[in-house]
Rosetta silent file (secondary structure, phi, psi, omega in degrees, C-alpha in Angstrom):
SEQUENCE: MSDDRRLDVLRAIVEDYVQTSEPVGSRALVERHHLGVSPATIRNDMAALEEGGYIAQPHTSAGRVPTDKGYRMFVDRLATVKPLSAPEKRAIGQFLEDAVDLDDVVARAVRLLAQLTHQVAVVQYPSLRRSALRHIELVPVGARHLLVVLITDTGRVEQRTIEADAEVDEEVVTRLRTTLNAHVAGRRLAELRTVVEDLADTLAVDDGPLLRQVVAVVAETLAQESEERVVLAGTANLARGGNQDFARSIGPVLEALEEQVVLLRLLSDMAEDAATVTVRIGRETRHDGLVETSFVTSGYGDEGGAIARVGAIGPLRMDYPGTMASVRAVARYLTRILAG
SCORE:     score description
SCORE:     0.000 S_00000001
   1 L     0.000  120.918 -179.765   -8.990   17.858  -30.842 S_00000001
   2 L  -115.945   -7.424 -177.946   -9.819   17.575  -34.515 S_00000001
   3 L   -75.248  112.389 -176.694   -8.713   21.010  -35.746 S_00000001
   4 H   -61.440  -35.560 -178.395   -5.631   20.363  -37.898 S_00000001
   5 H   -65.723  -42.137  179.155   -4.388   23.922  -37.538 S_00000001
   6 H   -66.523  -32.693  173.824   -4.400   23.745  -33.762 S_00000001
   7 H   -64.426  -37.432  176.444   -2.548   20.471  -33.982 S_00000001
   8 H   -64.042  -39.520  177.795    0.053   22.253  -36.117 S_00000001
   9 H   -64.978  -43.781  178.072    0.336   24.949  -33.447 S_00000001
  10 H   -61.519  -44.409  179.370    0.754   22.314  -30.737 S_00000001
  11 H   -59.881  -42.730  179.887    3.384   20.528  -32.800 S_00000001
  12 H   -64.777  -40.373  178.828    5.283   23.785  -33.276 S_00000001
  13 H   -63.167  -45.332  179.427    5.146   24.553  -29.540 S_00000001
  14 H   -61.210  -48.343 -177.319    6.487   21.086  -28.645 S_00000001
  15 H   -62.344  -43.279  179.937    9.290   21.273  -31.216 S_00000001
  16 H   -67.485  -41.051 -178.886   10.353   24.778  -30.171 S_00000001
  17 H   -66.748  -39.571  176.715   10.225   23.979  -26.460 S_00000001
  18 H   -61.386  -39.778 -176.519   12.280   20.806  -26.940 S_00000001
  19 H   -75.624  -39.911 -172.099   14.853   22.776  -28.896 S_00000001
  20 H  -105.012  -20.839 -173.845   15.098   25.917  -26.740 S_00000001
  21 L    63.735   12.794  178.342   13.819   24.844  -23.284 S_00000001
  22 L  -108.719  143.362  174.385   12.088   28.234  -23.158 S_00000001
  23 L   -54.089  144.666 -171.641    8.315   28.811  -23.001 S_00000001
  24 E  -104.736  128.253  178.144    6.981   29.517  -26.483 S_00000001
  25 L  -104.478  169.427 -177.891    5.024   32.659  -27.321 S_00000001
  26 H   -64.290  -35.645  179.689    2.821   33.508  -30.276 S_00000001
  27 H   -62.173  -41.473  178.666    5.428   35.874  -31.722 S_00000001
  28 H   -63.997  -38.131  179.191    8.015   33.088  -31.836 S_00000001
  29 H   -63.907  -40.438  179.314    5.555   30.793  -33.595 S_00000001
  30 H   -65.020  -40.377 -175.596    4.887   33.453  -36.245 S_00000001
  31 H   -75.116  -34.545 -172.476    8.606   34.064  -36.775 S_00000001
  32 H   -96.403  -21.965 -172.870    9.783   30.444  -36.839 S_00000001
  33 L  -127.783  144.479  178.940    6.919   28.606  -38.479 S_00000001
  34 L   -96.716   81.615 -175.263    4.895   29.170  -41.615 S_00000001
  35 L   -89.318  -10.673  173.291    1.468   28.414  -40.185 S_00000001
  36 L    74.303   18.876  178.520   -0.399   30.503  -42.760 S_00000001
  37 L  -136.568  169.142 -177.867   -2.537   32.425  -40.275 S_00000001
  38 L   -76.819  159.626  175.213   -2.368   35.750  -38.449 S_00000001
  39 H   -56.726  -35.277  179.782   -0.762   36.221  -35.022 S_00000001
  40 H   -64.992  -39.204  178.451   -4.234   36.856  -33.601 S_00000001
  41 H   -66.020  -39.842  178.195   -5.454   33.491  -34.898 S_00000001
  42 H   -63.284  -40.188  178.426   -2.434   31.767  -33.382 S_00000001
  43 H   -63.903  -37.416  176.884   -3.176   33.425  -30.024 S_00000001
  44 H   -65.286  -41.228  178.853   -6.744   32.150  -30.242 S_00000001
  45 H   -64.123  -40.539  179.005   -5.490   28.653  -31.045 S_00000001
  46 H   -65.158  -37.556  177.675   -3.098   28.791  -28.102 S_00000001
  47 H   -63.464  -40.063  178.653   -5.938   29.875  -25.822 S_00000001
  48 H   -67.697  -39.781  177.827   -7.996   26.894  -26.997 S_00000001
  49 H   -64.060  -39.408  179.019   -5.062   24.542  -26.485 S_00000001
  50 H   -67.421  -41.687  178.360   -4.543   25.895  -22.984 S_00000001
  51 H   -62.526  -33.474  179.455   -8.225   25.529  -22.157 S_00000001
  52 L   -80.265   -4.837  178.298   -8.056   21.922  -23.381 S_00000001
  53 L    85.230   15.731 -177.644   -5.108   21.190  -21.090 S_00000001
  54 L   -90.827  -25.331  175.673   -2.551   20.654  -23.878 S_00000001
  55 E  -136.020  163.372 -179.223   -0.308   23.617  -22.997 S_00000001
  56 E  -145.274  158.231  177.037    0.199   25.681  -19.848 S_00000001
  57 L  -101.823  111.493 -175.011    1.687   29.015  -18.808 S_00000001
  58 L   -63.928  -31.335  175.194    4.454   28.385  -16.237 S_00000001
  59 L  -160.601  165.669 -174.972    4.215   31.956  -14.895 S_00000001
  60 L   -57.149  140.529  177.781    2.639   35.304  -15.707 S_00000001
  61 L    70.547    8.085  177.849    3.802   37.017  -18.918 S_00000001
  62 L   -94.766  167.285  171.979    5.548   33.842  -20.072 S_00000001
  63 L   -74.710 -158.996 -177.025    4.913   31.850  -23.184 S_00000001
  64 E  -115.418  152.938  175.958    3.430   28.364  -23.107 S_00000001
  65 E  -126.676  153.241  178.314    4.898   24.912  -22.508 S_00000001
  66 E   -70.065  147.437  171.188    3.407   21.508  -23.366 S_00000001
  67 L   -95.677  175.251  174.166    1.671   19.517  -20.656 S_00000001
  68 H   -53.779  -41.831 -179.409    1.711   15.723  -20.341 S_00000001
  69 H   -64.740  -37.540  177.872   -1.524   15.741  -22.316 S_00000001
  70 H   -67.403  -43.280  176.285    0.064   17.884  -25.009 S_00000001
  71 H   -61.105  -40.773 -179.907    3.081   15.613  -25.309 S_00000001
  72 H   -62.220  -43.638  177.639    0.752   12.612  -25.525 S_00000001
  73 H   -62.149  -42.316  179.525   -1.210   14.234  -28.349 S_00000001
  74 H   -59.991  -47.797 -178.824    2.048   15.093  -30.129 S_00000001
  75 H   -65.713  -43.890 -177.623    3.367   11.524  -29.855 S_00000001
  76 H   -65.746  -28.461 -177.776    0.058    9.926  -30.837 S_00000001
  77 L   -92.724    3.530  173.631   -0.225   12.140  -33.915 S_00000001
  78 L   -63.438  120.745 -176.390    3.253   11.350  -35.229 S_00000001
  79 L   -62.904  -44.866  179.247    2.469    9.924  -38.660 S_00000001
  80 L  -148.649  159.904  171.903    5.544    7.695  -38.676 S_00000001
  81 L   -83.589  120.704 -174.689    8.729    7.215  -36.710 S_00000001
  82 L   -62.765  137.687 -179.690   11.386    8.884  -38.800 S_00000001
  83 L   -75.581  152.778  172.790   14.033    6.430  -40.041 S_00000001
  84 L   -73.105  160.229  178.369   17.667    6.802  -39.133 S_00000001
  85 L   -71.753  161.421  179.109   20.108    7.740  -41.855 S_00000001
  86 H   -58.454  -44.327  177.467   22.035    5.035  -43.722 S_00000001
  87 H   -60.950  -39.001  178.529   25.343    5.951  -41.983 S_00000001
  88 H   -63.831  -42.097  179.028   23.622    5.779  -38.578 S_00000001
  89 H   -63.355  -43.353  179.643   22.203    2.355  -39.393 S_00000001
  90 H   -62.842  -40.612 -179.157   25.581    1.064  -40.566 S_00000001
  91 H   -64.964  -41.458  177.991   27.263    2.345  -37.414 S_00000001
  92 H   -63.077  -48.216 -177.917   24.703    0.642  -35.180 S_00000001
  93 H   -59.508  -46.613 -177.530   24.954   -2.620  -37.084 S_00000001
  94 H   -65.951  -41.658 -177.243   28.737   -2.740  -37.046 S_00000001
  95 H   -64.458  -42.449 -177.908   29.004   -1.791  -33.376 S_00000001
  96 H   -78.421  -36.091 -176.770   26.554   -4.443  -32.206 S_00000001
  97 H   -71.516  -15.807  176.705   27.599   -7.199  -34.593 S_00000001
  98 L   -80.476   -3.458 -179.045   31.185   -7.035  -33.282 S_00000001
  99 L   -65.593  148.179 -174.339   29.975   -8.253  -29.876 S_00000001
 100 L   -97.652  -22.757  179.067   31.421  -11.571  -28.726 S_00000001
 101 L  -158.055 -178.490 -175.700   28.604  -12.870  -26.499 S_00000001
 102 H   -60.847  -45.051  179.884   25.248  -11.932  -24.990 S_00000001
 103 H   -58.672  -40.619  179.275   26.721   -9.882  -22.142 S_00000001
 104 H   -67.498  -38.681  177.598   28.779   -7.918  -24.662 S_00000001
 105 H   -59.859  -48.623 -178.573   25.720   -7.393  -26.886 S_00000001
 106 H   -64.087  -44.682 -178.977   23.696   -5.973  -23.990 S_00000001
 107 H   -62.308  -42.326  179.070   26.574   -3.792  -22.755 S_00000001
 108 H   -66.981  -42.163 -176.850   27.181   -2.389  -26.234 S_00000001
 109 H   -62.979  -42.871 -176.543   23.480   -1.812  -26.897 S_00000001
 110 H   -70.488  -37.352  177.172   22.884    0.174  -23.706 S_00000001
 111 H   -66.961  -43.347 -178.623   25.961    2.374  -24.238 S_00000001
 112 H   -62.293  -44.989 -177.320   25.061    2.967  -27.861 S_00000001
 113 H   -66.167  -36.578  176.802   21.456    3.912  -27.107 S_00000001
 114 H   -62.757  -38.290  179.288   22.549    6.381  -24.410 S_00000001
 115 H   -70.408  -39.334 -177.662   24.840    8.039  -26.965 S_00000001
 116 H   -69.945  -40.062 -172.922   22.177    8.148  -29.678 S_00000001
 117 H   -96.813  -19.070 -172.976   19.365    9.544  -27.520 S_00000001
 118 L    59.990   31.141  177.475   21.335   11.566  -24.931 S_00000001
 119 L  -123.635 -174.573  171.633   19.000    9.983  -22.381 S_00000001
 120 E   -82.157  122.053  179.714   19.261    7.161  -19.851 S_00000001
 121 E   -94.471  143.905 -179.607   19.297    3.901  -21.812 S_00000001
 122 E  -131.769  126.668  174.162   17.751    0.716  -20.433 S_00000001
 123 E  -125.980  124.330  177.438   18.238   -2.786  -21.828 S_00000001
 124 E   -89.644  132.979  176.589   16.437   -5.747  -20.314 S_00000001
 125 L   -64.424  145.720  175.986   18.235   -9.085  -20.519 S_00000001
 126 L   -55.010  132.194 -178.850   16.399  -11.709  -22.581 S_00000001
 127 L   -68.720  127.405  177.204   14.059  -13.559  -20.292 S_00000001
 128 L   -64.471  -34.237 -177.886   15.179  -17.098  -19.617 S_00000001
 129 L   -68.786  -28.274 -178.562   11.555  -18.087  -19.125 S_00000001
 130 L   -99.245    0.892  179.470   10.587  -16.821  -22.577 S_00000001
 131 L   -83.026  162.795  174.447   13.666  -18.171  -24.350 S_00000001
 132 E  -107.931  152.257 -178.694   13.848  -21.390  -26.301 S_00000001
 133 E   -84.781  127.738  176.800   16.472  -24.056  -25.745 S_00000001
 134 E   -91.493  -37.708 -175.500   19.025  -24.455  -28.496 S_00000001
 135 E  -164.508  144.263  168.588   21.079  -27.252  -26.965 S_00000001
 136 E  -113.660  126.570  177.809   21.720  -29.215  -23.766 S_00000001
 137 E  -112.044  133.248  176.694   25.258  -30.395  -23.271 S_00000001
 138 E  -116.932  121.179 -175.325   26.164  -33.093  -20.737 S_00000001
 139 E  -125.819  114.454  175.550   29.840  -33.373  -19.866 S_00000001
 140 E   -62.196  134.079  177.800   31.197  -36.014  -17.439 S_00000001
 141 L  -129.658   94.560 -174.848   33.538  -34.416  -14.910 S_00000001
 142 L    82.198 -172.366 -172.908   35.230  -37.108  -12.914 S_00000001
 143 L   -71.863  -36.769 -172.210   33.657  -40.420  -11.926 S_00000001
 144 L  -127.127   15.865 -179.454   30.396  -39.183  -10.399 S_00000001
 145 E  -119.096  145.539 -177.280   29.960  -35.599  -11.543 S_00000001
 146 E  -135.404  127.407  176.125   28.189  -34.267  -14.615 S_00000001
 147 E   -89.238  121.975  178.752   28.276  -30.746  -16.012 S_00000001
 148 E  -105.350  121.208 -177.620   24.868  -29.690  -17.406 S_00000001
 149 E  -117.702  121.170  175.903   25.038  -26.777  -19.870 S_00000001
 150 E  -102.256  124.776  178.973   21.869  -25.035  -21.127 S_00000001
 151 E  -118.638  119.345 -176.395   22.305  -22.940  -24.276 S_00000001
 152 E   -96.138  168.634 -179.957   19.327  -20.793  -25.295 S_00000001
 153 L   -72.582  -11.194  176.929   18.394  -19.278  -28.627 S_00000001
 154 L   -95.309    2.665  177.548   19.164  -15.825  -27.206 S_00000001
 155 L    93.716    0.023  176.908   22.756  -16.748  -26.452 S_00000001
 156 L   -73.939  140.745  178.677   22.405  -17.267  -22.716 S_00000001
 157 E  -126.369  121.481  178.201   24.520  -20.064  -21.284 S_00000001
 158 E  -119.916  132.499 -176.854   23.724  -21.543  -17.877 S_00000001
 159 E  -123.838  139.162  174.954   25.920  -24.193  -16.274 S_00000001
 160 E  -142.503  148.294  177.545   25.308  -26.451  -13.302 S_00000001
 161 E  -113.224  134.070  177.758   27.208  -29.437  -11.909 S_00000001
 162 E  -119.186  151.201  175.203   25.419  -32.409  -10.414 S_00000001
 163 E  -103.252  116.221 -176.626   26.729  -35.298   -8.369 S_00000001
 164 L   -71.871  155.239  178.699   25.275  -38.555   -9.672 S_00000001
 165 L   -71.385  -21.999  179.620   23.984  -41.226   -7.336 S_00000001
 166 L  -138.934  173.289  179.590   26.275  -43.740   -9.015 S_00000001
 167 L   -60.365  135.516 -176.188   29.342  -43.686  -11.200 S_00000001
 168 L   -75.169  124.757  176.955   28.627  -41.889  -14.477 S_00000001
 169 L   -94.111  120.605 -175.616   28.555  -44.193  -17.496 S_00000001
 170 H   -63.511  -30.622  177.267   29.682  -42.301  -20.618 S_00000001
 171 H   -67.296  -39.424  176.447   27.463  -44.443  -22.863 S_00000001
 172 H   -63.685  -42.693  179.518   24.436  -43.478  -20.756 S_00000001
 173 H   -61.214  -42.270  179.491   25.474  -39.818  -20.939 S_00000001
 174 H   -62.486  -44.584  179.017   25.753  -40.038  -24.733 S_00000001
 175 H   -62.882  -43.624  179.800   22.285  -41.603  -25.039 S_00000001
 176 H   -62.237  -44.830 -179.524   20.777  -38.990  -22.723 S_00000001
 177 H   -59.359  -47.109 -178.889   22.417  -36.116  -24.605 S_00000001
 178 H   -64.000  -45.739 -178.155   21.161  -37.381  -27.958 S_00000001
 179 H   -66.087  -44.385 -179.148   17.653  -38.117  -26.706 S_00000001
 180 H   -59.908  -48.722 -176.455   17.295  -34.842  -24.830 S_00000001
 181 H   -68.639  -27.795  177.392   18.373  -32.675  -27.737 S_00000001
 182 H   -67.551  -29.122 -175.076   16.127  -34.559  -30.138 S_00000001
 183 H  -102.184  -22.180 -172.196   13.099  -33.696  -28.003 S_00000001
 184 H  -110.050  -15.283 -178.699   13.878  -30.303  -26.489 S_00000001
 185 L   -58.079  127.718 -179.581   15.668  -28.306  -29.199 S_00000001
 186 L    87.419   -6.026  179.833   13.542  -25.280  -30.055 S_00000001
 187 L   -80.911  144.792  172.155   11.258  -25.720  -27.043 S_00000001
 188 E   -66.706  142.149 -176.740   10.480  -22.816  -24.749 S_00000001
 189 H   -64.077  -25.620  179.614   12.158  -23.272  -21.394 S_00000001
 190 H   -63.058  -28.031 -178.912    8.811  -22.844  -19.653 S_00000001
 191 H  -103.155    3.815 -173.233    7.641  -26.157  -21.097 S_00000001
 192 H   -64.833  -43.294 -174.409   10.984  -27.925  -20.858 S_00000001
 193 H   -60.621  -45.787 -179.581   10.445  -29.672  -17.538 S_00000001
 194 H   -61.303  -43.788 -179.393    7.227  -31.371  -18.638 S_00000001
 195 H   -61.225  -46.429 -176.825    8.771  -32.505  -21.921 S_00000001
 196 H   -69.324  -38.688  179.177   11.860  -33.954  -20.256 S_00000001
 197 H   -62.685  -36.496  179.003    9.907  -35.662  -17.489 S_00000001
 198 H   -65.225  -23.915  179.818    7.757  -37.416  -20.084 S_00000001
 199 H   -71.451  -24.057 -175.110   10.921  -38.871  -21.594 S_00000001
 200 H   -57.701  -34.120 -177.811   11.720  -40.765  -18.419 S_00000001
 201 H   -73.837  -16.224 -176.673    9.101  -43.380  -19.202 S_00000001
 202 H   -99.632   -7.838 -176.003   10.624  -44.080  -22.616 S_00000001
 203 L   -91.055  165.226  176.364   14.245  -44.528  -21.548 S_00000001
 204 L   -63.927  155.504 -176.799   16.069  -47.596  -20.420 S_00000001
 205 L   -57.033  -40.816 -177.670   15.850  -48.414  -16.716 S_00000001
 206 L   -68.579  -22.239 -177.333   19.499  -47.534  -16.159 S_00000001
 207 L   -84.400  -24.122 -172.877   19.052  -44.102  -17.776 S_00000001
 208 H   -56.839  -51.902 -176.895   16.093  -42.975  -15.666 S_00000001
 209 H   -57.530  -43.593 -179.246   17.834  -41.966  -12.408 S_00000001
 210 H   -67.984  -38.430  177.915   20.407  -39.775  -14.147 S_00000001
 211 H   -59.249  -44.003 -178.700   17.735  -38.197  -16.353 S_00000001
 212 H   -65.074  -33.002  175.356   15.708  -37.244  -13.296 S_00000001
 213 H   -66.953  -39.439  177.474   18.749  -35.596  -11.761 S_00000001
 214 H   -63.705  -43.514  178.622   19.265  -33.630  -14.962 S_00000001
 215 H   -59.926  -42.820 -178.026   15.607  -32.601  -14.935 S_00000001
 216 H   -63.071  -41.097 -178.384   15.904  -31.480  -11.316 S_00000001
 217 H   -73.078  -31.662  174.972   18.928  -29.289  -11.992 S_00000001
 218 H   -64.677  -45.151  179.377   17.247  -27.775  -15.060 S_00000001
 219 H   -62.189  -41.487  178.862   14.203  -26.906  -12.968 S_00000001
 220 H   -63.106  -40.134  179.194   16.427  -25.430  -10.252 S_00000001
 221 H   -62.968  -44.656  179.773   18.258  -23.354  -12.848 S_00000001
 222 H   -62.545  -39.414 -179.909   15.020  -21.968  -14.225 S_00000001
 223 H   -66.945  -42.403 -178.419   13.833  -21.060  -10.736 S_00000001
 224 H   -69.692  -32.405 -174.961   17.074  -19.330   -9.828 S_00000001
 225 L   -98.469   12.054 -177.530   17.280  -17.430  -13.111 S_00000001
 226 L   -72.748  -22.036  179.619   13.638  -16.363  -13.254 S_00000001
 227 L   -70.114  129.702 -178.076   14.441  -12.924  -11.852 S_00000001
 228 L   -78.481  159.820  178.740   14.796  -10.446  -14.680 S_00000001
 229 L  -132.332  145.866  173.490   17.725   -8.070  -15.052 S_00000001
 230 E  -128.229  152.848  178.251   18.116   -4.638  -16.597 S_00000001
 231 E  -122.830  137.271 -178.955   21.251   -2.665  -17.454 S_00000001
 232 E  -115.251  153.168  170.980   21.460    1.149  -17.443 S_00000001
 233 E  -152.335  151.213  173.908   23.785    3.650  -19.084 S_00000001
 234 L    87.019   21.624 -179.584   23.828    7.415  -19.463 S_00000001
 235 H   -62.030  -26.799  177.647   22.458    8.551  -16.104 S_00000001
 236 H   -64.030  -22.307  179.203   24.739   11.603  -16.361 S_00000001
 237 H   -63.013  -22.076 -179.020   22.640   12.696  -19.336 S_00000001
 238 H   -63.675  -27.934 -178.327   19.846   13.605  -16.905 S_00000001
 239 H   -91.818    2.718 -179.155   21.847   16.629  -15.737 S_00000001
 240 L  -109.236 -179.352  173.168   22.545   17.826  -19.271 S_00000001
 241 L    96.090    2.753  173.037   20.443   19.268  -22.039 S_00000001
 242 L    81.859    1.762  179.627   19.889   22.783  -20.730 S_00000001
 243 L   -94.891   89.181 -174.363   16.802   22.020  -18.649 S_00000001
 244 H   -65.789  -37.915  179.121   17.881   23.475  -15.310 S_00000001
 245 H   -59.647  -43.049  179.425   14.533   22.851  -13.596 S_00000001
 246 H   -68.796  -41.976 -178.287   14.746   19.157  -14.437 S_00000001
 247 H   -59.521  -33.356 -179.120   18.447   18.967  -13.511 S_00000001
 248 L   -78.162  -11.561 -175.804   17.665   20.297  -10.037 S_00000001
 249 L  -120.370   26.460 -175.187   14.979   17.665   -9.461 S_00000001
 250 L   -82.941   -6.178  179.887   16.664   14.508  -10.711 S_00000001
 251 H   -53.290  -54.748  178.931   17.083   13.022   -7.217 S_00000001
 252 H   -60.670  -32.173  178.448   13.737   11.173   -7.250 S_00000001
 253 H   -66.227  -46.052  179.638   14.417   10.023  -10.808 S_00000001
 254 H   -62.713  -39.556  178.432   17.785    8.536   -9.844 S_00000001
 255 H   -62.737  -41.277  179.078   16.233    6.834   -6.838 S_00000001
 256 H   -65.180  -39.795 -178.288   13.550    5.281   -9.052 S_00000001
 257 H   -68.081  -27.403  179.052   16.139    4.106  -11.572 S_00000001
 258 H   -71.013  -21.203 -179.597   18.124    2.397   -8.805 S_00000001
 259 L   -91.894   99.646 -176.992   15.115    0.208   -8.038 S_00000001
 260 H   -60.799  -29.198 -179.967   15.152   -2.444  -10.733 S_00000001
 261 H   -62.125  -32.894  177.514   11.733   -3.630   -9.637 S_00000001
 262 H   -66.051  -47.316 -179.804   10.337   -0.246  -10.744 S_00000001
 263 H   -65.404  -39.519 -179.635   11.895   -0.526  -14.179 S_00000001
 264 H   -66.086  -36.897  176.970   10.849   -4.147  -14.551 S_00000001
 265 H   -64.890  -43.790  178.751    7.257   -3.265  -13.691 S_00000001
 266 H   -62.160  -45.093  179.588    7.279   -0.483  -16.263 S_00000001
 267 H   -62.620  -38.859  178.350    8.806   -2.740  -18.902 S_00000001
 268 H   -65.566  -41.118  178.714    6.236   -5.407  -18.128 S_00000001
 269 H   -64.291  -29.091 -175.946    3.409   -2.877  -18.425 S_00000001
 270 L   -95.530    4.749 -176.466    4.780   -1.758  -21.775 S_00000001
 271 L   -70.154  108.830  177.553    5.289   -5.267  -23.140 S_00000001
 272 L  -132.001 -157.542  179.625    3.538   -5.367  -26.492 S_00000001
 273 L   -57.132  145.788 -174.576    4.370   -6.605  -29.967 S_00000001
 274 L   -57.612  -29.786 -175.643    8.116   -6.796  -30.607 S_00000001
 275 L   -89.670   -3.080 -173.907    7.934   -4.159  -33.356 S_00000001
 276 L   -85.242  133.058  170.744    5.897   -1.645  -31.345 S_00000001
 277 E   -95.554  122.425 -176.105    7.446    1.534  -29.954 S_00000001
 278 E  -114.726  139.619 -178.713    5.623    2.424  -26.733 S_00000001
 279 E  -126.018  128.523  171.875    5.788    5.753  -24.906 S_00000001
 280 E  -112.888  129.094 -171.825    4.790    6.478  -21.308 S_00000001
 281 E  -118.286  123.853  173.731    4.644   10.186  -20.473 S_00000001
 282 H    56.157 -119.064 -175.532    4.844   11.712  -17.005 S_00000001
 283 H   -69.464  -11.111  175.209    2.194   10.305  -14.689 S_00000001
 284 H   -64.127  -19.539  177.371    1.515    7.465  -17.118 S_00000001
 285 H   -71.802  -18.158  179.515    4.585    5.804  -15.558 S_00000001
 286 L    58.562   36.803  175.366    2.566    5.493  -12.321 S_00000001
 287 L  -141.798  126.793 -174.825    5.616    6.245  -10.192 S_00000001
 288 H   -58.581  -34.180 -178.142    6.034    9.464   -8.212 S_00000001
 289 H   -73.683  -12.273 -175.263    9.755    9.621   -8.909 S_00000001
 290 H  -115.854   16.005 -175.880    9.238    9.529  -12.677 S_00000001
 291 L   -68.470  -17.781  178.698    6.434   12.074  -13.138 S_00000001
 292 L   -99.461   15.164 -176.764    8.856   14.486  -14.814 S_00000001
 293 E  -125.251  165.716  168.782   10.109   11.885  -17.274 S_00000001
 294 E  -125.193  150.626 -175.528    9.040    9.975  -20.345 S_00000001
 295 E  -127.710  116.468 -179.707    9.950    6.357  -21.116 S_00000001
 296 E  -109.161  123.013 -178.769   10.255    5.159  -24.716 S_00000001
 297 E  -136.249  161.363  172.134   10.629    1.399  -25.238 S_00000001
 298 E  -145.954  147.469  178.259   10.433   -1.274  -27.900 S_00000001
 299 E   -81.741  153.504  170.907   10.494   -5.040  -27.642 S_00000001
 300 E  -135.073  155.672 -178.658   13.168   -7.216  -29.182 S_00000001
 301 E   164.425 -116.202 -177.646   13.251  -10.940  -29.673 S_00000001
 302 E  -141.285 -172.080 -178.105   12.058  -13.180  -32.463 S_00000001
 303 L   -64.657  -20.111  179.888    9.094  -13.760  -34.722 S_00000001
 304 L   -79.437   -5.375  179.463    7.238  -15.284  -31.797 S_00000001
 305 E   126.355  174.118 -177.524    7.182  -11.967  -29.965 S_00000001
 306 E   -70.882  137.150  174.441    9.279   -9.851  -27.656 S_00000001
 307 E  -107.242   -9.742  177.769   11.460  -11.648  -25.129 S_00000001
 308 E  -168.447  175.857 -177.603   12.747   -8.419  -23.565 S_00000001
 309 E  -132.177  156.158  177.540   12.643   -4.652  -24.044 S_00000001
 310 E  -129.826  145.077 -176.981   15.038   -1.810  -24.714 S_00000001
 311 E  -164.285 -179.536  179.203   14.317    1.836  -24.026 S_00000001
 312 E  -137.464  136.519  178.165   15.318    5.365  -23.081 S_00000001
 313 E  -116.561  131.911  179.262   14.226    7.500  -20.124 S_00000001
 314 E  -156.725 -177.053 -179.928   14.549   11.260  -20.178 S_00000001
 315 E   -65.323  160.281  176.048   12.799   14.502  -19.302 S_00000001
 316 L   -53.706  -36.195  178.915    9.353   15.282  -20.659 S_00000001
 317 L   -83.036   73.829  178.684   11.116   17.796  -22.897 S_00000001
 318 L  -120.245  163.276  174.645   12.773   15.190  -25.112 S_00000001
 319 L   -79.554   89.115 -174.990   13.152   14.724  -28.834 S_00000001
 320 H   -61.847  -49.028  179.903   10.374   12.156  -29.154 S_00000001
 321 H   -58.955  -43.950 -179.466   10.732   11.398  -32.893 S_00000001
 322 H   -67.497  -42.136  179.308   14.504   10.992  -32.622 S_00000001
 323 H   -64.425  -44.036  179.447   14.357    8.937  -29.428 S_00000001
 324 H   -62.275  -39.958  179.271   11.646    6.663  -30.822 S_00000001
 325 H   -65.516  -42.506 -178.811   13.653    6.099  -34.002 S_00000001
 326 H   -67.394  -43.218  178.978   16.830    5.239  -32.095 S_00000001
 327 H   -61.547  -45.369  179.675   15.053    2.879  -29.692 S_00000001
 328 H   -62.276  -42.256 -178.093   13.330    1.098  -32.571 S_00000001
 329 H   -64.369  -46.112 -179.984   16.571    0.770  -34.555 S_00000001
 330 H   -63.975  -40.805  178.368   18.552   -0.698  -31.648 S_00000001
 331 H   -60.643  -41.999 -179.614   15.698   -3.107  -30.852 S_00000001
 332 H   -65.750  -39.062  178.328   15.623   -4.315  -34.461 S_00000001
 333 H   -69.558  -37.244  175.403   19.362   -4.911  -34.520 S_00000001
 334 H   -60.941  -42.702  177.506   19.205   -6.798  -31.239 S_00000001
 335 H   -60.089  -44.971 -179.015   16.484   -9.003  -32.722 S_00000001
 336 H   -62.715  -43.145 -178.068   18.583   -9.620  -35.831 S_00000001
 337 H   -66.066  -46.717 -178.335   21.703  -10.481  -33.830 S_00000001
 338 H   -66.805  -33.060  178.666   19.939  -12.852  -31.457 S_00000001
 339 H   -72.466  -24.178 -178.348   18.120  -14.557  -34.316 S_00000001
 340 L   -74.903    0.000    0.000   21.427  -15.095  -36.120 S_00000001
């Protein structure tokens, strides 16, 4: 579709339907929008849009509603994602920056996004595999036990205790701690094992056995923590918003949301540049339970790219510009907080 006027008609239909939840007729378009053409021309444009599959008539004598294809055209033709107001930005920043740790950041972000969008909010935990190591701490605990603490650049802290083959020498522990942090700080965890194993050949003979135990527990930690996690908030929003047809059919949506593997697959499919807002509409989600929904996400992380994603899921009849703006804003603040 290249006709700008018909795009204006489609935009008006989407906006009115989102606002009223009622099928939109030509008379309403004439009364509510200054399209600069006659009612007959608008009816012709609507007929062309319907023939192209962008709008549909839900039943005889009704107005028109957008189809998945119409919503996709509307989203793709948004010139820009409208910015949030200064007060909204300040409120987001203050709410998230008061968090005390990563778990608190994620919990606050998902609640906040559900409130901003009136949709189901989804926040994916930063991937341990894509994180970088900020520090390794080795703490002797008793004669033969050593606490290994991994601290990532995203604020994740993983702790494991190992039992040494021999009594732990604090001087050896100090040398290992210093050497490890000199070589691994800033490294992605995916490459950590290789880096640390290469150090074994450069250390004193007495340091090697303990180093290999540390390497083994780091590898075990990475394997155990490789499964991704997502947090949800706002599922009650699915039954609100005045869309009774959607409210009566939310069972399959709730079932899909309960399966984290479904959400993780969707998030993985939508993983693009950290600053990109991505929208999947209806059947684009490729899940039968979500065909009546749209999923808006954005990556957050660091300058090296997204390490996780944040998003909102709601009915096809959603405020796309507002939802996209809120998702983008929360993602940017998460990036800022984690980078700090």
